[in-house]
Amino acid sequence: AQSVTQLGSHVSVSEGALVLLRCNYSSSVPPYLFWYVQYPNQGLQLLLKYTSAATLVKGINGFEAEFKKSETSFHLTKPSAHMSDAAEYFCAVKNTGNQFYFGTGTSLTVIP
Amino acid sequence: EAQVTQNPRYLITVTGKKLTVTCSQNMNHEYMSWYRQDPGLGLRQIYYSMNVEVTDKGDVPEGYKVSRKEKRNFPLILESPSPNQTSLYFCASNPDRGNTEAFFGQGTRLTVV
């Protein structure tokens, strides 16, 4: 079975600072990789997904993620945090059988 | 508008009283799933369905049932709810295999007392 590890259940950054949320996956072959964001009292919304076309993936709201096969990582970054980025972020893997596996989530706090 | 609709959004019930949470999608997706979200545990899959009349257990199926009689609907049934089923539930759908994302409903917060 696939597994997804998100290091850091809580991350705090100052407004304007770099956001880095870590995600590592276990897979013998590169799976399908996704980042989702969950705002309070809402469902999960897709931020970005990895396609084999490029290792650096750009998503919505200025977020991007880099796929590193050698490190089995898919870390999420944003150069400058905004107050509206405060949310829960989930990394997810989908296997070839169309099943999704989610990390335990990282709660991002942005300090004014 | 493409969406996954869950009802109800909030539900408080008593132990042992059967309940159903409905889920409907208007995107003609083959795959539908149910997840529960608990603090520190992320999302865990309860059941999934690959198409009409085809369902299978996820990681935490105990205490739940599902059915897929129509492509658009995938209700979650708790025949005898218990307090440990208090959680936030999400329904999701996605198209067939490949690099396709899951689309989520708004969630149902269930409290069993």
Short mmCIF file of C-alpha atoms in Angstrom, two decimals:
data_model
loop_
_atom_site.label_atom_id
_atom_site.label_comp_id
_atom_site.label_asym_id
_atom_site.label_seq_id
_atom_site.Cartn_x
_atom_site.Cartn_y
_atom_site.Cartn_z
CA ALA A 1 0.00 0.00 0.00
CA GLN A 2 1.03 3.55 -0.59
CA SER A 3 1.88 5.85 2.28
CA VAL A 4 2.29 9.57 2.51
CA THR A 5 4.26 11.39 5.20
CA GLN A 6 3.82 15.06 5.92
CA LEU A 7 6.48 16.35 8.28
CA GLY A 8 5.14 18.91 10.68
CA SER A 9 1.50 18.87 11.65
CA HIS A 10 1.66 22.59 12.37
CA VAL A 11 3.72 25.21 10.55
CA SER A 12 3.78 28.91 11.39
CA VAL A 13 5.26 31.56 9.14
CA SER A 14 5.23 35.32 9.13
CA GLU A 15 3.30 37.15 6.47
CA GLY A 16 5.61 37.61 3.48
CA ALA A 17 7.90 34.73 4.45
CA LEU A 18 8.57 31.57 2.50
CA VAL A 19 6.12 28.71 2.97
CA LEU A 20 7.55 25.18 2.82
CA LEU A 21 5.33 22.18 3.50
CA ARG A 22 6.98 18.79 3.22
CA CYS A 23 5.60 15.62 1.68
CA ASN A 24 7.29 12.28 1.15
CA TYR A 25 5.68 9.25 -0.39
CA SER A 26 6.50 5.58 -0.52
CA SER A 27 6.15 3.94 -3.87
CA SER A 28 8.16 1.65 -6.05
CA VAL A 29 7.07 3.62 -9.10
CA PRO A 30 6.27 7.32 -9.34
CA PRO A 31 2.62 7.63 -8.44
CA TYR A 32 0.18 10.39 -9.17
CA LEU A 33 0.78 13.21 -6.70
CA PHE A 34 -1.50 15.98 -5.51
CA TRP A 35 -1.72 18.81 -3.01
CA TYR A 36 -5.08 19.84 -1.61
CA VAL A 37 -6.04 22.76 0.62
CA GLN A 38 -8.86 22.80 3.14
CA TYR A 39 -10.20 26.09 4.46
CA PRO A 40 -12.26 26.07 7.67
CA ASN A 41 -15.65 24.41 7.27
CA GLN A 42 -15.01 23.57 3.66
CA GLY A 43 -14.15 20.54 1.58
CA LEU A 44 -10.79 19.85 0.01
CA GLN A 45 -9.80 21.92 -3.01
CA LEU A 46 -7.10 20.96 -5.47
CA LEU A 47 -4.00 23.15 -5.30
CA LEU A 48 -1.91 21.37 -7.89
CA LYS A 49 -1.05 17.98 -9.28
CA TYR A 50 2.09 16.43 -10.68
CA THR A 51 2.25 15.60 -14.34
CA SER A 52 5.22 13.92 -15.92
CA ALA A 53 5.68 16.94 -18.19
CA ALA A 54 7.71 18.87 -15.63
CA THR A 55 9.15 18.31 -12.19
CA LEU A 56 8.16 21.80 -11.03
CA VAL A 57 4.41 22.17 -10.91
CA LYS A 58 2.61 25.47 -10.53
CA GLY A 59 -0.74 25.62 -8.82
CA ILE A 60 -3.30 28.14 -7.73
CA ASN A 61 -2.70 31.06 -5.36
CA GLY A 62 1.05 31.19 -6.12
CA PHE A 63 1.85 27.74 -4.78
CA GLU A 64 4.19 25.34 -6.52
CA ALA A 65 5.65 21.93 -5.82
CA GLU A 66 8.73 20.12 -6.99
CA PHE A 67 8.80 16.41 -7.70
CA LYS A 68 12.10 14.78 -6.72
CA LYS A 69 12.14 11.14 -7.62
CA SER A 70 15.47 10.41 -5.90
CA GLU A 71 14.10 11.76 -2.63
CA THR A 72 10.52 10.49 -3.16
CA SER A 73 9.38 13.97 -2.22
CA PHE A 74 6.81 16.46 -3.46
CA HIS A 75 7.25 19.51 -1.22
CA LEU A 76 4.92 22.49 -1.51
CA THR A 77 6.27 26.03 -1.51
CA LYS A 78 5.12 29.59 -1.84
CA PRO A 79 7.63 32.46 -1.93
CA SER A 80 5.59 34.91 0.14
CA ALA A 81 2.88 33.90 2.59
CA HIS A 82 -0.39 35.77 2.73
CA MET A 83 -2.89 35.81 5.56
CA SER A 84 -5.40 34.09 3.31
CA ASP A 85 -3.07 31.07 3.01
CA ALA A 86 -3.92 29.98 6.56
CA ALA A 87 -5.52 26.56 6.08
CA GLU A 88 -4.90 22.83 6.30
CA TYR A 89 -2.85 21.31 3.51
CA PHE A 90 -2.92 17.68 2.45
CA CYS A 91 -0.54 15.81 0.24
CA ALA A 92 -2.07 12.85 -1.60
CA VAL A 93 -0.95 9.95 -3.70
CA LYS A 94 -3.10 8.03 -6.14
CA ASN A 95 -2.13 4.55 -7.19
CA THR A 96 -2.78 2.90 -10.53
CA GLY A 97 -5.88 1.35 -9.02
CA ASN A 98 -7.39 4.83 -8.66
CA GLN A 99 -7.21 4.83 -4.84
CA PHE A 100 -6.12 7.98 -3.03
CA TYR A 101 -3.93 7.99 0.07
CA PHE A 102 -3.68 11.18 2.09
CA GLY A 103 -1.09 12.47 4.49
CA THR A 104 -2.15 13.51 7.97
CA GLY A 105 -2.18 17.15 6.98
CA THR A 106 -0.25 20.30 7.89
CA SER A 107 -2.01 23.23 9.47
CA LEU A 108 -0.48 26.49 8.25
CA THR A 109 -0.69 29.58 10.44
CA VAL A 110 0.33 32.94 9.01
CA ILE A 111 1.43 35.51 11.56
CA PRO A 112 0.79 39.16 10.70
CA GLU B 1 -21.67 23.88 -12.01
CA ALA B 2 -19.66 20.68 -11.50
CA GLN B 3 -19.99 19.61 -7.91
CA VAL B 4 -20.28 16.91 -5.30
CA THR B 5 -23.18 17.49 -2.94
CA GLN B 6 -23.46 15.97 0.50
CA ASN B 7 -26.38 16.14 2.88
CA PRO B 8 -26.76 16.94 5.66
CA ARG B 9 -23.84 19.25 6.49
CA TYR B 10 -24.32 18.76 10.21
CA LEU B 11 -25.95 15.90 12.08
CA ILE B 12 -26.29 15.03 15.74
CA THR B 13 -27.75 11.63 16.50
CA VAL B 14 -27.97 9.10 19.28
CA THR B 15 -26.19 5.78 19.54
CA GLY B 16 -27.88 3.04 17.58
CA LYS B 17 -30.19 5.17 15.48
CA LYS B 18 -29.69 4.34 11.80
CA LEU B 19 -28.71 7.22 9.54
CA THR B 20 -27.82 7.87 5.93
CA VAL B 21 -25.58 10.57 4.54
CA THR B 22 -26.30 11.25 0.90
CA CYS B 23 -23.76 12.07 -1.79
CA SER B 24 -24.46 13.06 -5.36
CA GLN B 25 -22.16 14.15 -8.20
CA ASN B 26 -23.11 15.74 -11.51
CA MET B 27 -19.88 15.06 -13.41
CA ASN B 28 -20.66 11.53 -14.61
CA HIS B 29 -17.64 10.19 -12.71
CA GLU B 30 -17.15 6.46 -12.45
CA TYR B 31 -15.32 6.51 -9.13
CA MET B 32 -16.77 7.65 -5.82
CA SER B 33 -15.38 7.36 -2.31
CA TRP B 34 -16.16 8.11 1.29
CA TYR B 35 -13.57 9.36 3.76
CA ARG B 36 -13.55 10.27 7.39
CA GLN B 37 -11.31 13.01 8.72
CA ASP B 38 -10.10 12.92 12.30
CA PRO B 39 -7.54 15.19 13.99
CA GLY B 40 -4.01 13.92 13.53
CA LEU B 41 -5.12 11.10 11.26
CA GLY B 42 -5.83 12.92 8.02
CA LEU B 43 -8.36 11.41 5.64
CA ARG B 44 -8.99 7.72 5.76
CA GLN B 45 -10.98 5.92 3.11
CA ILE B 46 -14.10 4.09 4.27
CA TYR B 47 -15.49 2.64 1.05
CA TYR B 48 -15.12 3.26 -2.62
CA SER B 49 -17.01 2.40 -5.77
CA MET B 50 -15.60 1.90 -9.24
CA ASN B 51 -18.97 2.00 -10.94
CA VAL B 52 -22.63 1.13 -10.51
CA GLU B 53 -23.09 -1.96 -8.31
CA VAL B 54 -19.31 -2.21 -7.74
CA THR B 55 -18.12 -1.28 -4.25
CA ASP B 56 -15.20 -2.25 -2.08
CA LYS B 57 -13.83 -1.64 1.39
CA GLY B 58 -11.30 1.04 2.11
CA ASP B 59 -9.08 1.25 5.16
CA VAL B 60 -11.76 1.77 7.84
CA PRO B 61 -15.01 0.10 6.69
CA GLU B 62 -16.23 -1.30 10.02
CA GLY B 63 -19.62 0.03 11.01
CA TYR B 64 -20.45 1.47 7.59
CA LYS B 65 -22.33 0.38 4.49
CA VAL B 66 -22.62 1.89 1.04
CA SER B 67 -24.58 1.30 -2.12
CA ARG B 68 -24.18 2.41 -5.73
CA LYS B 69 -27.44 1.86 -7.54
CA GLU B 70 -27.02 4.87 -9.79
CA LYS B 71 -23.86 6.40 -11.14
CA ARG B 72 -24.44 9.81 -9.57
CA ASN B 73 -25.34 8.71 -6.02
CA PHE B 74 -23.25 7.01 -3.35
CA PRO B 75 -24.94 7.10 0.08
CA LEU B 76 -23.13 6.23 3.28
CA ILE B 77 -25.17 4.24 5.78
CA LEU B 78 -24.51 3.85 9.49
CA GLU B 79 -26.87 1.13 10.63
CA SER B 80 -26.05 1.43 14.33
CA PRO B 81 -23.90 4.50 14.93
CA SER B 82 -21.56 4.60 17.89
CA PRO B 83 -19.71 7.53 19.48
CA ASN B 84 -16.42 6.49 17.84
CA GLN B 85 -18.02 7.32 14.51
CA THR B 86 -18.19 10.97 15.48
CA SER B 87 -16.15 12.55 12.73
CA LEU B 88 -16.08 14.76 9.65
CA TYR B 89 -17.08 12.82 6.55
CA PHE B 90 -16.28 13.62 2.95
CA CYS B 91 -17.58 12.19 -0.26
CA ALA B 92 -15.41 12.44 -3.35
CA SER B 93 -15.63 11.52 -7.00
CA ASN B 94 -13.16 11.30 -9.84
CA PRO B 95 -13.13 10.19 -13.45
CA ASP B 96 -11.56 6.97 -14.62
CA ARG B 97 -7.95 6.07 -14.06
CA GLY B 98 -5.05 8.31 -14.85
CA ASN B 99 -3.76 11.54 -13.47
CA THR B 100 -7.19 12.83 -12.48
CA GLU B 101 -7.92 14.54 -9.21
CA ALA B 102 -10.70 13.81 -6.79
CA PHE B 103 -13.52 16.31 -6.34
CA PHE B 104 -14.80 16.67 -2.79
CA GLY B 105 -18.10 17.51 -1.22
CA GLN B 106 -18.38 20.13 1.52
CA GLY B 107 -18.34 17.56 4.28
CA THR B 108 -20.77 16.25 6.88
CA ARG B 109 -19.96 16.76 10.52
CA LEU B 110 -21.50 13.89 12.45
CA THR B 111 -21.80 13.72 16.21
CA VAL B 112 -23.02 10.52 17.85
CA VAL B 113 -23.99 10.88 21.49
#
